[in-house]
C-alpha atoms as a printed R data frame, in Angstrom:
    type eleno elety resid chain resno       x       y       z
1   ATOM     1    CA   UNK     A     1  -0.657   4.444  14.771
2   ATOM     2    CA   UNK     A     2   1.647   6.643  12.563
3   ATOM     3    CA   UNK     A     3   0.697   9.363  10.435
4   ATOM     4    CA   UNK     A     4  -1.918   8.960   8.376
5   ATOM     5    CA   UNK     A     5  -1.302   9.672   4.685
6   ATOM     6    CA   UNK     A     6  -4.844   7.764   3.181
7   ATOM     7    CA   UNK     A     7  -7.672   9.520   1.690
8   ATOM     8    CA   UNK     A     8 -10.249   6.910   3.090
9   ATOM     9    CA   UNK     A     9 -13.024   6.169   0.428
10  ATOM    10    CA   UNK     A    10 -14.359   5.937  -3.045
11  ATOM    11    CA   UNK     A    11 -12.273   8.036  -4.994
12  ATOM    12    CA   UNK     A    12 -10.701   8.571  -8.414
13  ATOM    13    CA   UNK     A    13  -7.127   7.765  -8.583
14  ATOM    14    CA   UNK     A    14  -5.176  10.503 -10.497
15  ATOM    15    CA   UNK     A    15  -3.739   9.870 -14.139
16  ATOM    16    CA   UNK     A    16  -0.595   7.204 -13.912
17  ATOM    17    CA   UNK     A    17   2.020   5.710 -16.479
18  ATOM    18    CA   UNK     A    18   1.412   2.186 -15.749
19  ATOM    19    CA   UNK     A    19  -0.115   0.537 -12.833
20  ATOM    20    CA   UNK     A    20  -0.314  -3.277 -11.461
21  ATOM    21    CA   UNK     A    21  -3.554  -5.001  -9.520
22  ATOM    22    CA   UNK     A    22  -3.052  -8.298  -6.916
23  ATOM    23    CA   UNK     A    23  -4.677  -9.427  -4.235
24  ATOM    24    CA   UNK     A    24  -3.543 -10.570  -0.526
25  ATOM    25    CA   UNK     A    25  -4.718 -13.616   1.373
26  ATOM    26    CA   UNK     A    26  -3.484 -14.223   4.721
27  ATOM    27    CA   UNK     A    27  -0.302 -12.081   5.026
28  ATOM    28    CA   UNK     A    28   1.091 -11.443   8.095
29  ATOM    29    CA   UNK     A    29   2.639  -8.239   9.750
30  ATOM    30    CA   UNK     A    30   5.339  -7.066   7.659
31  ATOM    31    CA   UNK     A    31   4.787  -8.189   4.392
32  ATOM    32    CA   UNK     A    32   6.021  -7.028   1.593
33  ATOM    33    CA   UNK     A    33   4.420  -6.506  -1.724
34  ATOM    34    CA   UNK     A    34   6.186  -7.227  -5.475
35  ATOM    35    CA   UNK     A    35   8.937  -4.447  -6.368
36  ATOM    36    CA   UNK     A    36   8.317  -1.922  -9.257
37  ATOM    37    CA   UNK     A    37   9.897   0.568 -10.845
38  ATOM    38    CA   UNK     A    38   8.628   4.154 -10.559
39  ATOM    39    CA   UNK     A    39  10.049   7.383 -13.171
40  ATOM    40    CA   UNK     A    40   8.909   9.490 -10.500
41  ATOM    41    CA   UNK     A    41   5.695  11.356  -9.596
42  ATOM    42    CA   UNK     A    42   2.595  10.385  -7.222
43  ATOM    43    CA   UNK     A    43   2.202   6.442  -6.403
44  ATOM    44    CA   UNK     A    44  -1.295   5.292  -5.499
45  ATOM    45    CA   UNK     A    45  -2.642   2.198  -3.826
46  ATOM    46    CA   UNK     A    46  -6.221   0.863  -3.442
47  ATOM    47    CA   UNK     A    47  -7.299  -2.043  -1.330
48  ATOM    48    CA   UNK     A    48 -11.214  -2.712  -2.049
49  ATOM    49    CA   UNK     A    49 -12.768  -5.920   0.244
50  ATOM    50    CA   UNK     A    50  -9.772  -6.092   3.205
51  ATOM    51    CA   UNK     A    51 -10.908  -8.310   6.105
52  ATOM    52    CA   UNK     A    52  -8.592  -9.700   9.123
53  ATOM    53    CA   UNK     A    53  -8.686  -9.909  12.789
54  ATOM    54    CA   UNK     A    54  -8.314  -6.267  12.625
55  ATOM    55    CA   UNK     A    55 -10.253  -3.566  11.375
56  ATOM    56    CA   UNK     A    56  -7.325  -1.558   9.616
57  ATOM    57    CA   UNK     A    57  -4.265  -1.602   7.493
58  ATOM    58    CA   UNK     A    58  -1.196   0.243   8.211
59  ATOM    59    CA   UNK     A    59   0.324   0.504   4.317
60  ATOM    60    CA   UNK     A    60   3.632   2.032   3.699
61  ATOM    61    CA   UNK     A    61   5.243   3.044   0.597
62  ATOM    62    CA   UNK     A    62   8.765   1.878   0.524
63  ATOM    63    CA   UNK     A    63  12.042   2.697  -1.868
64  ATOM    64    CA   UNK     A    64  14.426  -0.987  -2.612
65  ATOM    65    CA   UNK     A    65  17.593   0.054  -1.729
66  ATOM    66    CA   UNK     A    66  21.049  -1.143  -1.339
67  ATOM    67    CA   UNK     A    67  21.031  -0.281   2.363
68  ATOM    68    CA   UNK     A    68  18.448  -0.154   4.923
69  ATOM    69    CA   UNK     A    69  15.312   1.019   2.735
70  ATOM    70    CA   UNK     A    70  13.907   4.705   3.640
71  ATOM    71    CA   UNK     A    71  10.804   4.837   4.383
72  ATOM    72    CA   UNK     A    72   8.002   7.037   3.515
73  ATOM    73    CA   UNK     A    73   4.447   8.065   5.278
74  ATOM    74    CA   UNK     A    74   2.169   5.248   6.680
75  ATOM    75    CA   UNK     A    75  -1.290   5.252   5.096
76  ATOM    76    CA   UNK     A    76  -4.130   3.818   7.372
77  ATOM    77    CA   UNK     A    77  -6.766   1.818   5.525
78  ATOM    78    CA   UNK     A    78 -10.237   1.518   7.852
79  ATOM    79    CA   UNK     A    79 -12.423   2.043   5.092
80  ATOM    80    CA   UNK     A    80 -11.954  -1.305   2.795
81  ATOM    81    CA   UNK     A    81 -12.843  -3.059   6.133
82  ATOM    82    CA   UNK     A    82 -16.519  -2.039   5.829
83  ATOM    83    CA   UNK     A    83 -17.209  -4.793   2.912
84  ATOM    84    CA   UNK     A    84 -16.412  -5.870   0.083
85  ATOM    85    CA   UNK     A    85 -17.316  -2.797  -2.186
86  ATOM    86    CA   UNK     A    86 -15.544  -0.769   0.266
87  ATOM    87    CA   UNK     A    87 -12.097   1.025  -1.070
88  ATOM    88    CA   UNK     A    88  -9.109   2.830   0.848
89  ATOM    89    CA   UNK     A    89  -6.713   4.886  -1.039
90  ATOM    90    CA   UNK     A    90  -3.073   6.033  -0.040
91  ATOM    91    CA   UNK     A    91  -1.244   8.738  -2.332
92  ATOM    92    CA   UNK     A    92   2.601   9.248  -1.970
93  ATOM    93    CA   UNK     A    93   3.747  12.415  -3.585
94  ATOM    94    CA   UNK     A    94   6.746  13.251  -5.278
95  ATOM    95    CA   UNK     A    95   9.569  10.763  -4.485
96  ATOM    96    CA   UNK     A    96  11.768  10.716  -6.762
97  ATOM    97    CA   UNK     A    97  12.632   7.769  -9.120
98  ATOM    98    CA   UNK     A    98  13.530   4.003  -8.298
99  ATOM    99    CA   UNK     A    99  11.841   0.787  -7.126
100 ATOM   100    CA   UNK     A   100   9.038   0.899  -4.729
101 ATOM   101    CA   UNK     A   101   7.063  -1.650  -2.518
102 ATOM   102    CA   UNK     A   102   4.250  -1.128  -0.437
103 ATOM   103    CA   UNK     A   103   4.825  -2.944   2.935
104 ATOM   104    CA   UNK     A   104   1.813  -4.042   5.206
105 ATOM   105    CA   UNK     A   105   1.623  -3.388   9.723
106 ATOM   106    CA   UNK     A   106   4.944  -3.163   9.576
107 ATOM   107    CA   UNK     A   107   5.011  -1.170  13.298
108 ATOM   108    CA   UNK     A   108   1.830  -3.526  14.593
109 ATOM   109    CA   UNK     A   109   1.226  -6.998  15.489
110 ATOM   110    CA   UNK     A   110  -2.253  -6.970  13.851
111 ATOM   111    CA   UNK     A   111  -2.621 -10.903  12.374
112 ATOM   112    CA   UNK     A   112  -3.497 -11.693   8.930
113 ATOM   113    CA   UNK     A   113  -4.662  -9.670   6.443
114 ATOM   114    CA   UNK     A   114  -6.790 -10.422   3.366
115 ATOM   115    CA   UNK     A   115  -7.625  -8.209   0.494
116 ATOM   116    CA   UNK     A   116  -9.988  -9.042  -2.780
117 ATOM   117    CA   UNK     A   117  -8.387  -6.294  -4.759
118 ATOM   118    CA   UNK     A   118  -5.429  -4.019  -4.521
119 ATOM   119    CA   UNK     A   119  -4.420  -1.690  -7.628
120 ATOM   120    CA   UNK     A   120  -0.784   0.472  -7.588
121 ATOM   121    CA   UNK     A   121  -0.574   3.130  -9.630
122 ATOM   122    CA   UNK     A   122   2.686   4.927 -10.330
């Protein structure tokens, strides 16, 4: 697994601009989430209820680029797996401004993934 960015857990997310809430069902490794555009400052995203064939989600914070698309640290997510009240959290610091999507086992051939609830917060 790759670093570890996630603050696992119930927790507050800090005070955001605007923010945008989905669901997943069934996506497979590598999956990409909607674009958005972020003004800069801390991006946050929650998965609450996850279940799949395995019990974690690798959950990367990307910038949509012109060329290949940098990449920023992996967040784990075990904690959403425990039920359906369960949440992880990932923050992403400071990244400057641009559109951003959140890409799913990108690195790992982990099978589907499902989701109740995912928020972004930017």
């Amino acid at each position: 697994m790759l670093g570890a960015a996630a603050v696992l857990g119930v927790v507050a997310a800090p005070a955001h601009a605007a923010s945008w809430s989905s669901s997943l069902s069934g996506v497979a490794p590598g999956f990409e989430s909607r674009r958005w555009y972020d003004g800069g400052g801390t991006t946050t995203i929650t998965f609450t209820g996850c279940s799949g064939s395995y019990s974690g989600a690798e959950v990367r914070l990307r910038k949509d680029t012109f060329g290949p698309d940098p990449a920023y640290a992996t967040a784990v997510f075990t904690n959403c797996f425990r039920g359906a009240g369960y949440t992880s959290t990932g923050n992403w610091s400071d990244h400057g401004s641009g559109d951003y999507y959140f890409a799913v086992n990108e690195a790992a051939a982990t099978g589907r993934l499902w989701v109740n609830s995912l928020t972004v917060y930017y």
